Structure formats: structure tokens, C-alpha cells
Amino acid sequence: MKKTIYHKYDKQRIADLPRVLFEGRIVVILTESEAQKAVDYLLSQPILGVDTETRPSFKKGRANKVALLQVASHEVCFLFRLNQLGISPAVKRLLEDKKVPKIGLSWHDDLNMLHKSGDFETGYFIDLQNHVREIGVEDLSLQKLYANFFGQKISKRERLTNWEADILNDKQKQYAATDAWACIMLYEELMRLEETGDYELIKTVEDVQADSVA
């Protein structure tokens, strides 16, 4: 039976979906020595998911620097507290690595923000937004994409919390890790569907009508 994928996913349906959470180990990185060990592990993995978090600014024209860089394998997610570490030598080595594919979403924007925290050459990154349209999906948000591909909900409740807090709470850590790990899951499923063609793309009535008018 082919997987049903929607051209555009109805956001109203997301609230009723079961919630998904990263169930692996989550490790907070505060020092350079910790970062070195974490990067050694991460660069031994076949694929990584990446994301960042920034303390929200509610003042027009003011933007804070990236506070957190989360990098996940299938089993472990490391939370690099960049508001304390900065672009340290180990973090720079990770960002500049050209061997291990690192999957992100809207990652071009994240990279621009990371470059404001320090100089580094951009390594091997893959942006999911550049690939989902290859199978006809127009949605670009992580929440909609995960709901579309897996029928599960990623909660965005913690997005606007204080990512520069002295200590991140468990909900923040779970949220950050889930977002990074979900990028791996989406990319691997996208590659599987592209290779096998094992999916049926459904367009909504509105989309069909719009296409007929065009």
C-alpha cells in the first residue's frame, strides 16, 4: 500500500495528531572539552540532523545571536550552548566538516545567523526545503512536513522561550532535540520515497481548482 502524501497539508489537522518526541539521549554541551568529545562522536556518524534556537526579541529591529546549536544522530542529540561557547574550535570543526551530511530545514537562514557569531567555512549541509518539492510537496515548515510524512505532531510550544536561560528545562531540551532529529527522519523518508516511488500525492480540491484556472 502506497503512502499518502499531500501537496499541501491542512494545518487544522495537526492538533489531533499524536505527538512525537525524540526518545534518545540528550547531552548539554557547556565547555570546549565537552564539545571536542561530542564533535568526535558526531563526525563518526553517517548522517546528522541540525537546528538552532535563538532567544526571541520582542523589540523591532533587534535580533539576538544564536543561543543553541542542536546536532542529532539517530540515538543522541548534543545541545551546544553557543551563548556560552561561541563558535569554539570544536564547533567550528563541526560546522566546517565536508564529509558527514548534516540535514536542516531553512538552514540557509540558520547559517547566516551562525556566521554572525564567528567565522567559519560552511561544510556539508543539506536543506530539506530544497528537496521536498521534488516529490510535489509545497509545505516548508517542519511541523507540516512531519505531519504529512509521518502523521505525527511536533509541538512548537517551546519555540519562543528563553534559550539563554542559565539552565535549560527538560521541555526546552526535548523540543530542541526533537527538531534536529526530525530532520534526519524526514530526509531518510524523502529519499526512500524518491527511490521507490512508493507514495501517492494527493492535491486538495482548492489546489486542483487553482491548477485548472492557471
PDB file of C-alpha atoms in Angstrom, residues 12-189:
ATOM      1  CA  GLN A  12      -6.096  22.295  11.195  1.00  0.00           C
ATOM      2  CA  ARG A  13      -5.495  18.536  11.220  1.00  0.00           C
ATOM      3  CA  ILE A  14      -2.226  18.765  13.157  1.00  0.00           C
ATOM      4  CA  ALA A  15      -3.809  19.389  16.575  1.00  0.00           C
ATOM      5  CA  ASP A  16      -5.448  15.945  16.576  1.00  0.00           C
ATOM      6  CA  LEU A  17      -2.287  14.018  15.678  1.00  0.00           C
ATOM      7  CA  PRO A  18      -0.259  12.062  18.263  1.00  0.00           C
ATOM      8  CA  ARG A  19       2.802  13.935  19.479  1.00  0.00           C
ATOM      9  CA  VAL A  20       6.274  12.734  18.544  1.00  0.00           C
ATOM     10  CA  LEU A  21       9.347  13.234  20.755  1.00  0.00           C
ATOM     11  CA  PHE A  22      12.990  12.330  20.393  1.00  0.00           C
ATOM     12  CA  GLU A  23      13.494   9.326  22.652  1.00  0.00           C
ATOM     13  CA  GLY A  24      17.273   9.161  22.576  1.00  0.00           C
ATOM     14  CA  ARG A  25      19.892  10.617  24.877  1.00  0.00           C
ATOM     15  CA  ILE A  26      20.177  14.409  25.180  1.00  0.00           C
ATOM     16  CA  VAL A  27      23.507  15.938  26.252  1.00  0.00           C
ATOM     17  CA  VAL A  28      24.042  19.632  27.014  1.00  0.00           C
ATOM     18  CA  ILE A  29      27.463  20.949  25.981  1.00  0.00           C
ATOM     19  CA  LEU A  30      28.891  23.840  28.014  1.00  0.00           C
ATOM     20  CA  THR A  31      32.687  23.605  27.702  1.00  0.00           C
ATOM     21  CA  GLU A  32      35.218  23.214  24.918  1.00  0.00           C
ATOM     22  CA  SER A  33      36.430  19.869  26.259  1.00  0.00           C
ATOM     23  CA  GLU A  34      32.850  18.567  26.191  1.00  0.00           C
ATOM     24  CA  ALA A  35      32.414  19.983  22.694  1.00  0.00           C
ATOM     25  CA  GLN A  36      35.524  18.212  21.427  1.00  0.00           C
ATOM     26  CA  LYS A  37      34.246  14.823  22.606  1.00  0.00           C
ATOM     27  CA  ALA A  38      30.779  15.480  21.214  1.00  0.00           C
ATOM     28  CA  VAL A  39      32.132  16.503  17.805  1.00  0.00           C
ATOM     29  CA  ASP A  40      34.377  13.436  17.664  1.00  0.00           C
ATOM     30  CA  TYR A  41      31.287  11.280  18.143  1.00  0.00           C
ATOM     31  CA  LEU A  42      29.089  13.242  15.732  1.00  0.00           C
ATOM     32  CA  LEU A  43      31.626  13.157  12.909  1.00  0.00           C
ATOM     33  CA  SER A  44      31.786   9.358  13.224  1.00  0.00           C
ATOM     34  CA  GLN A  45      28.080   9.102  12.316  1.00  0.00           C
ATOM     35  CA  PRO A  46      26.692   8.517   8.793  1.00  0.00           C
ATOM     36  CA  ILE A  47      24.136  11.361   8.968  1.00  0.00           C
ATOM     37  CA  LEU A  48      23.205  14.206  11.319  1.00  0.00           C
ATOM     38  CA  GLY A  49      20.223  16.473  11.904  1.00  0.00           C
ATOM     39  CA  VAL A  50      20.820  20.119  12.789  1.00  0.00           C
ATOM     40  CA  ASP A  51      18.848  23.093  14.054  1.00  0.00           C
ATOM     41  CA  THR A  52      19.362  26.258  16.083  1.00  0.00           C
ATOM     42  CA  GLU A  53      17.459  28.234  18.681  1.00  0.00           C
ATOM     43  CA  THR A  54      17.658  31.950  19.393  1.00  0.00           C
ATOM     44  CA  ARG A  55      16.262  33.920  22.301  1.00  0.00           C
ATOM     45  CA  PRO A  56      13.237  35.764  20.915  1.00  0.00           C
ATOM     46  CA  SER A  57      13.412  39.533  20.676  1.00  0.00           C
ATOM     47  CA  PHE A  58      10.205  41.444  21.041  1.00  0.00           C
ATOM     48  CA  LYS A  59      11.764  44.760  20.034  1.00  0.00           C
ATOM     49  CA  LYS A  60      11.517  45.810  16.410  1.00  0.00           C
ATOM     50  CA  GLY A  61      14.862  45.800  14.602  1.00  0.00           C
ATOM     51  CA  ARG A  62      16.683  43.891  17.340  1.00  0.00           C
ATOM     52  CA  ALA A  63      17.839  40.313  16.831  1.00  0.00           C
ATOM     53  CA  ASN A  64      19.773  38.160  19.276  1.00  0.00           C
ATOM     54  CA  LYS A  65      22.621  35.842  18.347  1.00  0.00           C
ATOM     55  CA  VAL A  66      22.096  32.085  18.117  1.00  0.00           C
ATOM     56  CA  ALA A  67      21.954  30.678  21.647  1.00  0.00           C
ATOM     57  CA  LEU A  68      21.783  26.950  20.893  1.00  0.00           C
ATOM     58  CA  LEU A  69      23.039  24.629  18.186  1.00  0.00           C
ATOM     59  CA  GLN A  70      21.461  21.196  18.382  1.00  0.00           C
ATOM     60  CA  VAL A  71      23.006  18.325  16.430  1.00  0.00           C
ATOM     61  CA  ALA A  72      21.488  14.845  16.490  1.00  0.00           C
ATOM     62  CA  SER A  73      22.324  11.359  15.347  1.00  0.00           C
ATOM     63  CA  HIS A  74      19.640   8.682  15.398  1.00  0.00           C
ATOM     64  CA  GLU A  75      20.420   7.951  19.057  1.00  0.00           C
ATOM     65  CA  VAL A  76      21.959  11.044  20.677  1.00  0.00           C
ATOM     66  CA  CYS A  77      21.401  14.798  20.454  1.00  0.00           C
ATOM     67  CA  PHE A  78      24.008  17.286  21.640  1.00  0.00           C
ATOM     68  CA  LEU A  79      22.885  20.774  22.618  1.00  0.00           C
ATOM     69  CA  PHE A  80      25.777  23.203  22.140  1.00  0.00           C
ATOM     70  CA  ARG A  81      25.101  26.325  24.230  1.00  0.00           C
ATOM     71  CA  LEU A  82      26.633  28.869  21.889  1.00  0.00           C
ATOM     72  CA  ASN A  83      25.711  31.785  24.166  1.00  0.00           C
ATOM     73  CA  GLN A  84      28.407  30.361  26.449  1.00  0.00           C
ATOM     74  CA  LEU A  85      30.703  28.539  24.000  1.00  0.00           C
ATOM     75  CA  GLY A  86      30.554  30.758  20.949  1.00  0.00           C
ATOM     76  CA  ILE A  87      31.964  29.306  17.727  1.00  0.00           C
ATOM     77  CA  SER A  88      34.668  27.429  19.597  1.00  0.00           C
ATOM     78  CA  PRO A  89      37.350  25.385  17.777  1.00  0.00           C
ATOM     79  CA  ALA A  90      35.318  22.188  18.171  1.00  0.00           C
ATOM     80  CA  VAL A  91      32.081  23.816  16.992  1.00  0.00           C
ATOM     81  CA  LYS A  92      33.959  25.310  14.050  1.00  0.00           C
ATOM     82  CA  ARG A  93      35.335  21.863  13.146  1.00  0.00           C
ATOM     83  CA  LEU A  94      31.787  20.509  13.130  1.00  0.00           C
ATOM     84  CA  LEU A  95      30.386  23.331  11.009  1.00  0.00           C
ATOM     85  CA  GLU A  96      33.244  23.092   8.502  1.00  0.00           C
ATOM     86  CA  ASP A  97      33.178  19.294   8.116  1.00  0.00           C
ATOM     87  CA  LYS A  98      32.625  18.285   4.488  1.00  0.00           C
ATOM     88  CA  LYS A  99      32.197  14.514   4.902  1.00  0.00           C
ATOM     89  CA  VAL A 100      29.110  13.896   7.064  1.00  0.00           C
ATOM     90  CA  PRO A 101      25.799  15.150   5.614  1.00  0.00           C
ATOM     91  CA  LYS A 102      24.021  17.455   8.047  1.00  0.00           C
ATOM     92  CA  ILE A 103      20.311  17.872   7.404  1.00  0.00           C
ATOM     93  CA  GLY A 104      18.480  21.052   8.332  1.00  0.00           C
ATOM     94  CA  LEU A 105      15.362  22.995   7.432  1.00  0.00           C
ATOM     95  CA  SER A 106      15.588  26.580   6.210  1.00  0.00           C
ATOM     96  CA  TRP A 107      19.229  26.062   7.036  1.00  0.00           C
ATOM     97  CA  HIS A 108      20.442  28.970   4.889  1.00  0.00           C
ATOM     98  CA  ASP A 109      18.887  31.337   7.443  1.00  0.00           C
ATOM     99  CA  ASP A 110      20.473  29.468  10.343  1.00  0.00           C
ATOM    100  CA  LEU A 111      23.884  29.642   8.696  1.00  0.00           C
ATOM    101  CA  ASN A 112      23.566  33.375   8.199  1.00  0.00           C
ATOM    102  CA  MET A 113      22.826  33.758  11.897  1.00  0.00           C
ATOM    103  CA  LEU A 114      25.682  31.452  12.912  1.00  0.00           C
ATOM    104  CA  HIS A 115      28.144  33.453  10.820  1.00  0.00           C
ATOM    105  CA  LYS A 116      27.300  36.471  12.972  1.00  0.00           C
ATOM    106  CA  SER A 117      28.732  34.594  15.959  1.00  0.00           C
ATOM    107  CA  GLY A 118      32.072  33.671  14.359  1.00  0.00           C
ATOM    108  CA  ASP A 119      33.985  32.960  11.179  1.00  0.00           C
ATOM    109  CA  PHE A 120      33.860  29.509   9.609  1.00  0.00           C
ATOM    110  CA  GLU A 121      33.670  27.947   6.169  1.00  0.00           C
ATOM    111  CA  THR A 122      30.353  26.228   5.552  1.00  0.00           C
ATOM    112  CA  GLY A 123      30.668  22.445   5.411  1.00  0.00           C
ATOM    113  CA  TYR A 124      28.355  19.722   4.066  1.00  0.00           C
ATOM    114  CA  PHE A 125      24.766  20.749   4.764  1.00  0.00           C
ATOM    115  CA  ILE A 126      21.536  19.701   3.052  1.00  0.00           C
ATOM    116  CA  ASP A 127      18.418  21.854   3.321  1.00  0.00           C
ATOM    117  CA  LEU A 128      15.183  19.856   3.291  1.00  0.00           C
ATOM    118  CA  GLN A 129      13.355  22.784   1.734  1.00  0.00           C
ATOM    119  CA  ASN A 130      15.419  22.304  -1.425  1.00  0.00           C
ATOM    120  CA  HIS A 131      14.236  18.703  -1.801  1.00  0.00           C
ATOM    121  CA  VAL A 132      10.621  18.292  -0.714  1.00  0.00           C
ATOM    122  CA  ARG A 133       9.304  19.889  -3.907  1.00  0.00           C
ATOM    123  CA  GLU A 134      10.957  17.073  -5.883  1.00  0.00           C
ATOM    124  CA  ILE A 135       8.000  14.847  -4.983  1.00  0.00           C
ATOM    125  CA  GLY A 136       5.428  17.621  -5.296  1.00  0.00           C
ATOM    126  CA  VAL A 137       5.114  18.779  -1.677  1.00  0.00           C
ATOM    127  CA  GLU A 138       4.771  22.531  -1.231  1.00  0.00           C
ATOM    128  CA  ASP A 139       4.858  22.787   2.580  1.00  0.00           C
ATOM    129  CA  LEU A 140       8.112  24.098   4.023  1.00  0.00           C
ATOM    130  CA  SER A 141       7.599  24.111   7.811  1.00  0.00           C
ATOM    131  CA  LEU A 142       8.960  21.269   9.929  1.00  0.00           C
ATOM    132  CA  GLN A 143       5.652  20.765  11.701  1.00  0.00           C
ATOM    133  CA  LYS A 144       3.626  20.445   8.488  1.00  0.00           C
ATOM    134  CA  LEU A 145       6.208  18.247   6.798  1.00  0.00           C
ATOM    135  CA  TYR A 146       6.416  15.820   9.709  1.00  0.00           C
ATOM    136  CA  ALA A 147       2.636  15.626   9.945  1.00  0.00           C
ATOM    137  CA  ASN A 148       2.440  14.999   6.208  1.00  0.00           C
ATOM    138  CA  PHE A 149       5.113  12.304   6.046  1.00  0.00           C
ATOM    139  CA  PHE A 150       4.536  10.540   9.376  1.00  0.00           C
ATOM    140  CA  GLY A 151       1.092  11.520  10.696  1.00  0.00           C
ATOM    141  CA  GLN A 152       2.579  12.815  13.943  1.00  0.00           C
ATOM    142  CA  LYS A 153       2.719  16.231  15.585  1.00  0.00           C
ATOM    143  CA  ILE A 154       5.831  18.178  16.551  1.00  0.00           C
ATOM    144  CA  SER A 155       4.860  20.642  19.256  1.00  0.00           C
ATOM    145  CA  LYS A 156       6.177  24.195  18.788  1.00  0.00           C
ATOM    146  CA  ARG A 157       5.166  25.341  22.284  1.00  0.00           C
ATOM    147  CA  GLU A 158       8.722  25.978  23.493  1.00  0.00           C
ATOM    148  CA  ARG A 159       9.906  27.924  20.441  1.00  0.00           C
ATOM    149  CA  LEU A 160       9.605  31.384  21.993  1.00  0.00           C
ATOM    150  CA  THR A 161      11.071  30.540  25.395  1.00  0.00           C
ATOM    151  CA  ASN A 162      14.349  31.954  26.766  1.00  0.00           C
ATOM    152  CA  TRP A 163      17.135  29.983  25.100  1.00  0.00           C
ATOM    153  CA  GLU A 164      19.765  31.966  27.014  1.00  0.00           C
ATOM    154  CA  ALA A 165      18.459  30.866  30.420  1.00  0.00           C
ATOM    155  CA  ASP A 166      21.132  29.737  32.886  1.00  0.00           C
ATOM    156  CA  ILE A 167      19.700  26.222  32.775  1.00  0.00           C
ATOM    157  CA  LEU A 168      17.511  24.838  30.004  1.00  0.00           C
ATOM    158  CA  ASN A 169      14.480  22.982  31.328  1.00  0.00           C
ATOM    159  CA  ASP A 170      13.529  19.482  30.228  1.00  0.00           C
ATOM    160  CA  LYS A 171      10.808  20.706  27.870  1.00  0.00           C
ATOM    161  CA  GLN A 172      13.250  23.012  26.089  1.00  0.00           C
ATOM    162  CA  LYS A 173      15.811  20.238  25.731  1.00  0.00           C
ATOM    163  CA  GLN A 174      13.215  17.799  24.407  1.00  0.00           C
ATOM    164  CA  TYR A 175      11.893  20.371  21.936  1.00  0.00           C
ATOM    165  CA  ALA A 176      15.362  21.245  20.620  1.00  0.00           C
ATOM    166  CA  ALA A 177      16.428  17.619  20.254  1.00  0.00           C
ATOM    167  CA  THR A 178      13.210  16.608  18.513  1.00  0.00           C
ATOM    168  CA  ASP A 179      13.572  19.315  15.869  1.00  0.00           C
ATOM    169  CA  ALA A 180      17.122  18.247  14.967  1.00  0.00           C
ATOM    170  CA  TRP A 181      16.353  14.504  14.972  1.00  0.00           C
ATOM    171  CA  ALA A 182      13.184  15.037  12.908  1.00  0.00           C
ATOM    172  CA  CYS A 183      15.310  16.423  10.075  1.00  0.00           C
ATOM    173  CA  ILE A 184      17.078  13.064   9.766  1.00  0.00           C
ATOM    174  CA  MET A 185      13.807  11.181   9.770  1.00  0.00           C
ATOM    175  CA  LEU A 186      12.283  13.412   7.089  1.00  0.00           C
ATOM    176  CA  TYR A 187      15.321  13.273   4.836  1.00  0.00           C
ATOM    177  CA  GLU A 188      15.623   9.487   5.011  1.00  0.00           C
ATOM    178  CA  GLU A 189      11.915   9.046   4.299  1.00  0.00           C
TER     179      GLU A 189
END
